Coordinates of C-alpha atoms in Angstrom, one line a residue:
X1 CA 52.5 91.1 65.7
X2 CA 54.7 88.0 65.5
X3 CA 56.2 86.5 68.2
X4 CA 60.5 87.3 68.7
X5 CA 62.6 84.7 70.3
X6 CA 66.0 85.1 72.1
X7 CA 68.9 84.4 70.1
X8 CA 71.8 82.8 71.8
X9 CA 74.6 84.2 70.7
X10 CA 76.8 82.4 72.9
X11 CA 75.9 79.2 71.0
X12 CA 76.4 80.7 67.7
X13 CA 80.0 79.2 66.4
X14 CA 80.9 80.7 63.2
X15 CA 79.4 83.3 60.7
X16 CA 78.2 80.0 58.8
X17 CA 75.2 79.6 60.7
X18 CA 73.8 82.9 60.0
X19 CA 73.1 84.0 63.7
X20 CA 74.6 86.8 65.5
X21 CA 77.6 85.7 67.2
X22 CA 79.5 87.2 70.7
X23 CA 83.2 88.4 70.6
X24 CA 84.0 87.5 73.6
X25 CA 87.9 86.2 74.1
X26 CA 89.1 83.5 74.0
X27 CA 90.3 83.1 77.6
X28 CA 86.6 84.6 78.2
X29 CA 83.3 83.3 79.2
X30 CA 80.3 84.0 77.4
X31 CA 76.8 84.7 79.3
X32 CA 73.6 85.3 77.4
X33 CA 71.0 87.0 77.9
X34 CA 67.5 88.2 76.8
X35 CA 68.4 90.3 73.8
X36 CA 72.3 90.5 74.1
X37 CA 75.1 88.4 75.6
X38 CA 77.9 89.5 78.4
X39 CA 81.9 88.3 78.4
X40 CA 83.6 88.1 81.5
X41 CA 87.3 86.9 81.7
X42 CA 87.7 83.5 83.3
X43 CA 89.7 83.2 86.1
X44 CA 93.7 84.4 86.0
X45 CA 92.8 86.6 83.7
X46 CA 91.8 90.2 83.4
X47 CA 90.3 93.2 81.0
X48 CA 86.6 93.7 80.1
X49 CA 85.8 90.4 78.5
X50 CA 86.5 91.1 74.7
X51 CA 90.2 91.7 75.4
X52 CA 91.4 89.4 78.3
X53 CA 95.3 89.5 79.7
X54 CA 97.1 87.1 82.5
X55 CA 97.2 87.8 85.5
X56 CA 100.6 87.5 87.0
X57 CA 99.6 86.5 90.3
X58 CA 103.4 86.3 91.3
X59 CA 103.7 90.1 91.2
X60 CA 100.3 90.9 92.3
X61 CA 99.8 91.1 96.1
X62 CA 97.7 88.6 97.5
X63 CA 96.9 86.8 94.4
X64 CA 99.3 83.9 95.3
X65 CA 99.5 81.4 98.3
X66 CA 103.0 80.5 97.9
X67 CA 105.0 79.9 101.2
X68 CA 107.8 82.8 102.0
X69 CA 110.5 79.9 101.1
X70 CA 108.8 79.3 98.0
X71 CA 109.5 80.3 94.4
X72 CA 106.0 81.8 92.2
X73 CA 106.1 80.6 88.4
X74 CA 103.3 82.8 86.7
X75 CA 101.4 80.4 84.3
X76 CA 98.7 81.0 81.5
X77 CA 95.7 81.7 83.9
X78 CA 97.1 80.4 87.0
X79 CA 100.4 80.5 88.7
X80 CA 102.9 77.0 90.6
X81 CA 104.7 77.6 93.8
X82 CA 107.8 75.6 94.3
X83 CA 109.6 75.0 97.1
X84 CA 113.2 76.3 97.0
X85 CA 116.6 74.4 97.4
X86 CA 116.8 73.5 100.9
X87 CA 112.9 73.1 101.4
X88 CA 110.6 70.6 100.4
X89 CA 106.8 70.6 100.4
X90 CA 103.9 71.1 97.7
X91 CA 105.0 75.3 97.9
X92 CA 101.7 76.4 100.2
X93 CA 103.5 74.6 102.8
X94 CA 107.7 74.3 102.9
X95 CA 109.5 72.7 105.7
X96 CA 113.7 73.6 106.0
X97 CA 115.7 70.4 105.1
X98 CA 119.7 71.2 104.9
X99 CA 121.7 72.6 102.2
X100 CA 124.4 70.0 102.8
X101 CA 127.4 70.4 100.9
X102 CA 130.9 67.9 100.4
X103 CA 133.8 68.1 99.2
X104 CA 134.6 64.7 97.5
X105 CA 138.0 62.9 98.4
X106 CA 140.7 62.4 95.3
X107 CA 143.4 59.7 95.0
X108 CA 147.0 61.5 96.0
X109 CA 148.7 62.9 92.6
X110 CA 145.6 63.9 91.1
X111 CA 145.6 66.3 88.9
X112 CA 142.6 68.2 86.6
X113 CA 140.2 66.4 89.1
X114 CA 136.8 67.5 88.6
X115 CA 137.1 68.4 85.2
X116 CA 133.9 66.3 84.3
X117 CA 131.2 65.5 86.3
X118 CA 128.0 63.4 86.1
X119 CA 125.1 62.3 88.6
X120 CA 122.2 59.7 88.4
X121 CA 119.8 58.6 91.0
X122 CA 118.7 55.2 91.8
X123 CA 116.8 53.1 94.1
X124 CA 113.8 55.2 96.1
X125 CA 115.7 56.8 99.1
X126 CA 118.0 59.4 97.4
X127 CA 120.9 57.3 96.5
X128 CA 122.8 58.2 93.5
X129 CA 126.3 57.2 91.8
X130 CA 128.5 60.6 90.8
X131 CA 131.1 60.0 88.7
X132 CA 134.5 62.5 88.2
X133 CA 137.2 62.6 85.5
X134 CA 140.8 63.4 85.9
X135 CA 142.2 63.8 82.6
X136 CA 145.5 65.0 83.7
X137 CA 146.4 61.7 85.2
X138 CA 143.5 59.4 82.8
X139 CA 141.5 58.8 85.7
X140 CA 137.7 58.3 86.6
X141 CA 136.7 57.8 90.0
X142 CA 133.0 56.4 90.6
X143 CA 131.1 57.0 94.0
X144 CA 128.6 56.0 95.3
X145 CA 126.5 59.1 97.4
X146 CA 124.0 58.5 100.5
X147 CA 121.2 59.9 101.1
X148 CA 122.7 60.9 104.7
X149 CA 125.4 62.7 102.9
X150 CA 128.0 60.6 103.1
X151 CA 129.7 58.8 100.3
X152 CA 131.9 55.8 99.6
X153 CA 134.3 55.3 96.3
X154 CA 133.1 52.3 94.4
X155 CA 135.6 52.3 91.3
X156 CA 138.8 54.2 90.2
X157 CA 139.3 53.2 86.7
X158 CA 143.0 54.4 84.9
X159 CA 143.8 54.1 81.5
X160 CA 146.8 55.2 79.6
X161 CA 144.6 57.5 76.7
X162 CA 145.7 60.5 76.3
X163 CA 143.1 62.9 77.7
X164 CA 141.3 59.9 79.2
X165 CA 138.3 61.7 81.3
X166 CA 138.0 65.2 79.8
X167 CA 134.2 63.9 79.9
X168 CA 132.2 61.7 81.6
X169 CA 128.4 60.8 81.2
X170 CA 126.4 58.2 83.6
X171 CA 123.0 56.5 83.6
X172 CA 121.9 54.5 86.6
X173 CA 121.0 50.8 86.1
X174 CA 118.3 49.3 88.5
X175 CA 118.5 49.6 92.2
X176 CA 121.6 48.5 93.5
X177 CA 124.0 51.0 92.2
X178 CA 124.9 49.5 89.1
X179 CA 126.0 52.3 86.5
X180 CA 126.4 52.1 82.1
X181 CA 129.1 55.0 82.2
X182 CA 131.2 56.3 79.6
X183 CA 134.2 58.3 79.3
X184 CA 135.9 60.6 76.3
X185 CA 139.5 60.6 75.3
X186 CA 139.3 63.3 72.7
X187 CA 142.6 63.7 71.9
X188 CA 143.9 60.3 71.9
X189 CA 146.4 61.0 69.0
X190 CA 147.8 64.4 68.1
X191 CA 149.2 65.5 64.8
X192 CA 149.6 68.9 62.8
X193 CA 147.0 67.2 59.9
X194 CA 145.1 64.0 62.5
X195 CA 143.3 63.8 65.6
X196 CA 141.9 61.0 66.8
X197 CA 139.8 60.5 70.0
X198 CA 138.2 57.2 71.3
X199 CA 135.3 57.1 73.7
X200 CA 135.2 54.0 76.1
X201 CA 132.2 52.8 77.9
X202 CA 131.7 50.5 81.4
X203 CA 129.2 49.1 83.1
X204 CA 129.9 48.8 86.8
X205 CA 128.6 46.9 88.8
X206 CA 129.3 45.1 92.6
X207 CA 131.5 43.2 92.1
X208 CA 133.4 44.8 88.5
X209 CA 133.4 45.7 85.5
X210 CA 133.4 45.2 81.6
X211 CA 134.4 47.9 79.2
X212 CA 135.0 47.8 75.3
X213 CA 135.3 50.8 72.9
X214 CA 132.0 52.9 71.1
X215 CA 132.7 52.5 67.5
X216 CA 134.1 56.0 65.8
X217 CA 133.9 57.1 62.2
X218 CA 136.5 56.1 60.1
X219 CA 136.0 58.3 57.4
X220 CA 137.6 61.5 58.9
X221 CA 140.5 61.0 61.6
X222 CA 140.7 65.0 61.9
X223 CA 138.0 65.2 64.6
X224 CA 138.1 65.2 68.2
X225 CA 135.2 62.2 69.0
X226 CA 134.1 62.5 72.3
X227 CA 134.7 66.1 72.7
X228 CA 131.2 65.9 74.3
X229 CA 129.2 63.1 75.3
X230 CA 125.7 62.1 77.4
X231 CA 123.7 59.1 78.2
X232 CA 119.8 59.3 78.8
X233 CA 118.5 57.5 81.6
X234 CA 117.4 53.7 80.6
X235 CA 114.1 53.3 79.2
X236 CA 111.8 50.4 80.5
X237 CA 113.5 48.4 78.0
X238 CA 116.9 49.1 79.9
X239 CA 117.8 50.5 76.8
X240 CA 119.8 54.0 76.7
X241 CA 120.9 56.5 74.0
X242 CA 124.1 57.8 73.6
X243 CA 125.1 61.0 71.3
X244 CA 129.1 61.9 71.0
X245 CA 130.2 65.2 69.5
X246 CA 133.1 65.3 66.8
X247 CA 134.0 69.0 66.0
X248 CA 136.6 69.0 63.8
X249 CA 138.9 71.5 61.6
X250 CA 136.7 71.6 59.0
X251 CA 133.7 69.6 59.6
X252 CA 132.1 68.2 62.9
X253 CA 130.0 65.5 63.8
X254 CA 127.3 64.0 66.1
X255 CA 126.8 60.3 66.4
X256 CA 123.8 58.7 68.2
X257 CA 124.5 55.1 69.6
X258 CA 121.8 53.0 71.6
X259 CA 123.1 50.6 74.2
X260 CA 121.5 48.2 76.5
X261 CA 122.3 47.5 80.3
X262 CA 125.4 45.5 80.0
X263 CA 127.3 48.1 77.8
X264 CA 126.5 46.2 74.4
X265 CA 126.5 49.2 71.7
X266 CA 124.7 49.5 68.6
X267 CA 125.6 52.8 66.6
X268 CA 122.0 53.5 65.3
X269 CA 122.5 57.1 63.3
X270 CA 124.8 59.6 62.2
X271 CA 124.2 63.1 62.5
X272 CA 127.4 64.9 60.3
X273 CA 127.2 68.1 58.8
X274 CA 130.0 69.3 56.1
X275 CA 131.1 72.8 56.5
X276 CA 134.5 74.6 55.8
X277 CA 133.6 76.8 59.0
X278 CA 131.6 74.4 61.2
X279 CA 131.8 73.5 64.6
X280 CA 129.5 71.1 64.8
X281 CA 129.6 68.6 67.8
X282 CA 131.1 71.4 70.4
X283 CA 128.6 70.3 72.5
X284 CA 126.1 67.9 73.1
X285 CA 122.9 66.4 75.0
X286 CA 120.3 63.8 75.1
X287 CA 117.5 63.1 77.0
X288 CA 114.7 60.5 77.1
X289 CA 111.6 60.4 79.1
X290 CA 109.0 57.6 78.3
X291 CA 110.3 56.3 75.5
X292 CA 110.5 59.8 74.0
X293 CA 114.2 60.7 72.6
X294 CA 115.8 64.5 71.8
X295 CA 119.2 65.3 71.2
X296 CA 120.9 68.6 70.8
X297 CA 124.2 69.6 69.4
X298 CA 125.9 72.7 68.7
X299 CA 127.9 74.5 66.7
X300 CA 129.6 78.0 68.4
X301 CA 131.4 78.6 65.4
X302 CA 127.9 79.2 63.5
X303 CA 125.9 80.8 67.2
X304 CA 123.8 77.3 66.6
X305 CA 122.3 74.9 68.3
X306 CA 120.5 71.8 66.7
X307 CA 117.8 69.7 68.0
X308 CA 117.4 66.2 67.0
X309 CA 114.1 64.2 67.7
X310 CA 115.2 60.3 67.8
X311 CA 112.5 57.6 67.2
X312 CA 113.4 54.9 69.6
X313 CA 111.9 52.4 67.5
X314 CA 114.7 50.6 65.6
X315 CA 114.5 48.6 62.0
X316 CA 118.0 47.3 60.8
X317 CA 119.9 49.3 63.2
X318 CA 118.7 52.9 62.1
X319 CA 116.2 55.8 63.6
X320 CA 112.8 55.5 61.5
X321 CA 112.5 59.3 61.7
X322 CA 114.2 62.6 62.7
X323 CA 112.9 65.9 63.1
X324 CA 115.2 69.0 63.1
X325 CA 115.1 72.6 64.4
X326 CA 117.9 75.0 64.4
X327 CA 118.4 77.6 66.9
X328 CA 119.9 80.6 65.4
X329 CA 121.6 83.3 68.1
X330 CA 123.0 86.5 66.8
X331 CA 125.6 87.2 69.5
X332 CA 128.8 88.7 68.4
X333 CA 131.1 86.7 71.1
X334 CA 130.3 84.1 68.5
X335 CA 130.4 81.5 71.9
X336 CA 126.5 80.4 71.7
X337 CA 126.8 77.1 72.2
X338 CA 129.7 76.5 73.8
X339 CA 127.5 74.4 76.7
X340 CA 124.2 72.9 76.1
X341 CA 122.3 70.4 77.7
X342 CA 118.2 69.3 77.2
X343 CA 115.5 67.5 78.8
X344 CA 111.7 66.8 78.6
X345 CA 109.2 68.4 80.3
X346 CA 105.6 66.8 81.7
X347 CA 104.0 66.8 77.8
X348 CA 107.3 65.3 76.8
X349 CA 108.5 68.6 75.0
X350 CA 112.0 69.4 74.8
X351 CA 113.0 72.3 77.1
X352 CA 117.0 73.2 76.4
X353 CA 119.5 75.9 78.0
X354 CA 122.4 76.7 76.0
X355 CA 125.1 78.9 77.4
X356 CA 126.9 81.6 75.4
X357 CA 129.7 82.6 78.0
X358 CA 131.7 85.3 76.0
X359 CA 132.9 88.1 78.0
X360 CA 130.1 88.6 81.0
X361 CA 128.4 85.3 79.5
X362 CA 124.9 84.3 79.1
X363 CA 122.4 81.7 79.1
X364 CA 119.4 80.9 77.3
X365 CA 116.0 79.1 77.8
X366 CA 114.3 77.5 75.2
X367 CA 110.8 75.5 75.2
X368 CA 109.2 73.0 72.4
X369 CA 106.2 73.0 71.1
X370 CA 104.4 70.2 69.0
X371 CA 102.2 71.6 66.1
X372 CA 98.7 69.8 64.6
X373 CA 101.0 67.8 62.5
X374 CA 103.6 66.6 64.7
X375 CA 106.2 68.9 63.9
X376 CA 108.2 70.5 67.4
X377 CA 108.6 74.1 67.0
X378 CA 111.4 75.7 69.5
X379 CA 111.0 79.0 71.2
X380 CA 113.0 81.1 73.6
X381 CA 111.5 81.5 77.1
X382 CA 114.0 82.9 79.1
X383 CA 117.7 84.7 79.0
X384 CA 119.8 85.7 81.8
X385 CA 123.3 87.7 81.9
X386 CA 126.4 87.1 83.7
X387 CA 127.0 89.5 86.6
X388 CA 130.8 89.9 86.2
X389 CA 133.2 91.1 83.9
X390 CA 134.8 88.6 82.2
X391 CA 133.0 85.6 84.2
X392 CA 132.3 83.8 81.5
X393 CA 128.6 82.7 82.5
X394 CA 127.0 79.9 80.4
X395 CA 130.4 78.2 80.1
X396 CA 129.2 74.7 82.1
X397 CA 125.2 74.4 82.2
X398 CA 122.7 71.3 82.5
X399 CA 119.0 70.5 83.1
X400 CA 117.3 67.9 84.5
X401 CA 113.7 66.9 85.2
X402 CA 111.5 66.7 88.7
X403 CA 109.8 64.1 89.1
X404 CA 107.6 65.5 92.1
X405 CA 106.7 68.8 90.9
X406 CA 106.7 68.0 86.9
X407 CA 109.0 72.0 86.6
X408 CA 112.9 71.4 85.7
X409 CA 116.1 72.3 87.2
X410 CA 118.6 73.2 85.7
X411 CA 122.3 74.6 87.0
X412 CA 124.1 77.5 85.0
X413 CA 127.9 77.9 86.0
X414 CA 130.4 81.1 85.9
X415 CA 133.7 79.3 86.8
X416 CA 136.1 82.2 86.3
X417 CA 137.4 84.0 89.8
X418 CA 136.1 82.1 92.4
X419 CA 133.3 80.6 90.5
X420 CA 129.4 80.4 91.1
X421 CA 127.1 77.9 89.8
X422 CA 123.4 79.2 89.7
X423 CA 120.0 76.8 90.1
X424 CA 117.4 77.9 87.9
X425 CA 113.7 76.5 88.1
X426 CA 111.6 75.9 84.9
X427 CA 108.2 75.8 84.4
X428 CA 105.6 76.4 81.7
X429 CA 107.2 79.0 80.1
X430 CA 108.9 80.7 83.3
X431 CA 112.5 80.3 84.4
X432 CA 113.3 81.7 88.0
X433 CA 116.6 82.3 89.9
X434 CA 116.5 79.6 92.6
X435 CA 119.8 80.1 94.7
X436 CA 123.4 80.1 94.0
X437 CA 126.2 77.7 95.0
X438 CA 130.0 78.7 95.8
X439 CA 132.8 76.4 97.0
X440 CA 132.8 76.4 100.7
X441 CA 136.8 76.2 101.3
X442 CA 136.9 78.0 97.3
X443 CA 140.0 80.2 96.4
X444 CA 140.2 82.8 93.1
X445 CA 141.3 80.6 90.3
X446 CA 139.7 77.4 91.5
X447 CA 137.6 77.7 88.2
X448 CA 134.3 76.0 90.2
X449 CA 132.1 75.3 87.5
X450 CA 134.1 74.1 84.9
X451 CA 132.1 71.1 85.1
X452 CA 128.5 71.0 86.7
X453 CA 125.5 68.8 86.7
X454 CA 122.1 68.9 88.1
X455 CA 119.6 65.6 88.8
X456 CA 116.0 66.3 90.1
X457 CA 114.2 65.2 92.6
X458 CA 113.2 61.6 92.2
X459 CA 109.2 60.1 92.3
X460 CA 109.9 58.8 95.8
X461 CA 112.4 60.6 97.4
X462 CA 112.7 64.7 98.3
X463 CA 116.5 65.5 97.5
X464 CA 117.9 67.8 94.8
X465 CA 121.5 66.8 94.2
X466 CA 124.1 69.4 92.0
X467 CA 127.9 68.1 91.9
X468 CA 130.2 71.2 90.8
X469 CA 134.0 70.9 89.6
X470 CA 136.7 72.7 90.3
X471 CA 139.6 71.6 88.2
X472 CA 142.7 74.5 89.3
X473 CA 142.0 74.2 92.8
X474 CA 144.9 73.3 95.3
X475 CA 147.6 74.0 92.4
X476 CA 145.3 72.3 89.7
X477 CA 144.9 69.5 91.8
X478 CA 141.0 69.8 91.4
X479 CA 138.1 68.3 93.3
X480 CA 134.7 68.0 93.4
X481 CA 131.9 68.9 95.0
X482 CA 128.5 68.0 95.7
X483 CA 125.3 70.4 97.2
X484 CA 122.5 68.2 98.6
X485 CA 119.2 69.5 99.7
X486 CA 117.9 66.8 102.0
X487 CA 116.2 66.4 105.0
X488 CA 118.6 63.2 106.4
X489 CA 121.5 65.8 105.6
X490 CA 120.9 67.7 109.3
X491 CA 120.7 63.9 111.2

């Protein structure tokens, strides 16, 4: 007889080359044989080789090597241990640093303090500027924290605009503690038929500062600009991108500005959408992460939240391109929305929470994804509920990125009762519970978490810094606080 040889089925690719081919899974591995083939699973995953599941090595006992003090985030095939706030390490091995927390010092006859809040790092030991409104009194107070938890106030800035500090927004310049800031008056000028708001902006430095106004729209005075406003950190180009919210009575707005180190501004695109019932520009966020720009904004009114992809490349003062995705939530509190805030993971993907603090509240994780053609598509990874009746969870939230473990932070807050702001680590497509945070000298009707912030741990330095405000406490005086997890903090 003739002579048979072996055919490889593991070689074979598609039907096309008219060999017999293995079904083995994809997450599989395909071993041949004389006369047949075998699939085994590859590792972190499990079944019998044609149908092959994750293993969740966080649940499963003894599948991970993460330390006691360490959070598990399950990934695709594998699994990431993290260290939790208040220990630092590669998650195998944690070490205890402190939880320190301080209550930040407010100028007599304050009042509102701590109703916006915003953090940025600089320099490579932990430093980092935090900067508080008081729009009762049209105050911001700048301050500059240490790494050994103390802190020092390096500007109080006053200005006579009505509602002068409802928000605040910083992005650290270089590494001596200079700081681009801006700061919202949304509700400059009041009328039954006009509102007009004004958004400032100051770079402050050593031994000063200079200020000037961002330009606003002229074309509708019925919207409150500056409602909402963020900064992205610089880009190598010491260039940073702005986006002010605008809702209005019946439209809203988003504008996107792009400002260089001194405070210079250049609006670069407007984002407006028309709609008798729209909200647009509640809330807003930008992020930017080598040279990579995404902005969301929101609309409660409509349960949305838009996404914005910014080309940073400029040509006669506009974006080149934009990419949009809408994230539609049916919730009847109609409140998703209300908080937002974004930022870009390691493949320089938008990862976004948006809060929805109706009632109980809620909160919601959401991940991008960049198709063959370039396209981001956005999809939920996580929710979490409020715990208490009426707490309104998901009213204050941000995120932030980590530098030395490439997951996110990000801080959800609850500020009615006593208030509660809860960290949250992302990664891959896991969120996890980290700890939770309360005022340490914190009454019932403080409202902690009215405003909160979160910054990351930084590429050379080990400290995780939140700064939480509490508006109504002491009478509605308000302060501030800020929760450090750093090993200097215990010196």
């Amino acid at each position: 007889g003739g002579q048979c040889e072996n055919v490889n089925e593991c070689a074979a690719k598609d039907a096309s080359e008219l060999l017999p081919s293995h079904n083995c899974h994809s997450n599989a591995t395909c071993t041949d044989s004389e006369g047949s083939f075998g699939c085994t699973c590859n590792s972190g995953y499990q079944g019998n080789g044609v149908t092959c599941s994750d293993v969740n090595e966080c649940i499963e006992a003894g599948l991970n090597n993460c330390h006691s003090h360490a959070t598990c985030n399950n990934l695709p095939g594998s699994f990431q241990c993290g260290c939790n706030f208040g220990y630092e390490g590669n998650g195998v091995s944690c070490s205890q640093t402190c939880v320190s927390s301080a209550e930040i010092s407010k100028d007599s006859g304050a009042r509102l303090f701590g109703s916006a809040v915003d953090v940025c790092y600089y320099g490579n030991k932990g430093h980092a500027i935090v900067v508080v409104g008081a729009p009762a009194v049209t105050k911001l107070v700048v301050y500059r924290w240490n790494p050994d938890g103390t802190y020092s106030t390096i500007r109080r800035i006053e200005n006579n605009l009505l509602s002068f500090g409802s928000d605040v927004t910083v992005s650290c310049v270089g590494n001596n503690g200079d700081a681009l800031v801006l700061v919202s008056a949304p509700e400059v000028d009041i009328s039954p038929y006009t509102r007009v708001g004004q958004v400032r902006r100051y770079f402050v430095h050593s031994t000063g500062y200079s200020s000037s106004f961002l330009s606003r729209p002229s074309t509708n005075t019925n919207l409150l600009f500056g409602k909402s406003i963020s900064l992205s950190p610089l880009n190598s180009d010491e260039k940073s991108f702005a986006v002010v919210g605008a809702p209005g009575y019946f439209n809203g707005g988003a504008w996107v500005y792009a400002m260089s180190k001194t405070g210079n501004s250049e609006k670069i695109q407007e984002f407006i959408l028309q709609d008798a019932k729209t909200n647009f520009g509640y809330a807003v966020s930008i992020t930017m992460r080598n040279d990579n720009v995404f902005a969301a904004v929101s609309d409660p009114n409509q349960n949305k939240a838009h996404v914005f992809q910014i080309n940073p490349s400029l040509q006669n003062g506009q974006v080149i391109s934009i990419a949009i995705n809408h994230i539609d939530h049916v919730s009847a509190s109609g409140s998703f929305g209300s908080a937002v805030g974004i930022a870009l993971n390691s493949n320089n993907m938008p990862v976004l929470v948006v809060g929805a603090p109706e009632g109980k509240g809620a909160a919601y994780f959401y991940k991008g994804t960049e198709s063959d053609d370039g396209s981001v598509t956005i999809s939920q990874i996580g929710g979490w509920d409020g715990g208490n009746d009426s707490g309104h969870f998901g009213s204050n939230v941000s995120i932030s990125h980590d530098a030395q473990s490439e997951r996110l932070v990000a801080v959800v807050s609850e500020p009615f009762a006593k208030g509660t702001s809860y960290v949250y680590d992302v990664a891959g497509d896991t969120v996890q519970l980290r700890t939770s945070l309360t005022a340490p000298n914190g009454n019932s009707g403080d409202s902690f978490g009215t405003s909160s912030v979160i910054a990351g741990t930084g590429a050379t330095h080990s400290t995780d810094i939140v700064v939480v405000g509490a508006p109504d406490h002491a009478s509605s005086t308000g302060t501030a606080y800020v929760f450090v997890s750093s090993k200097n903090a215990c010196n």
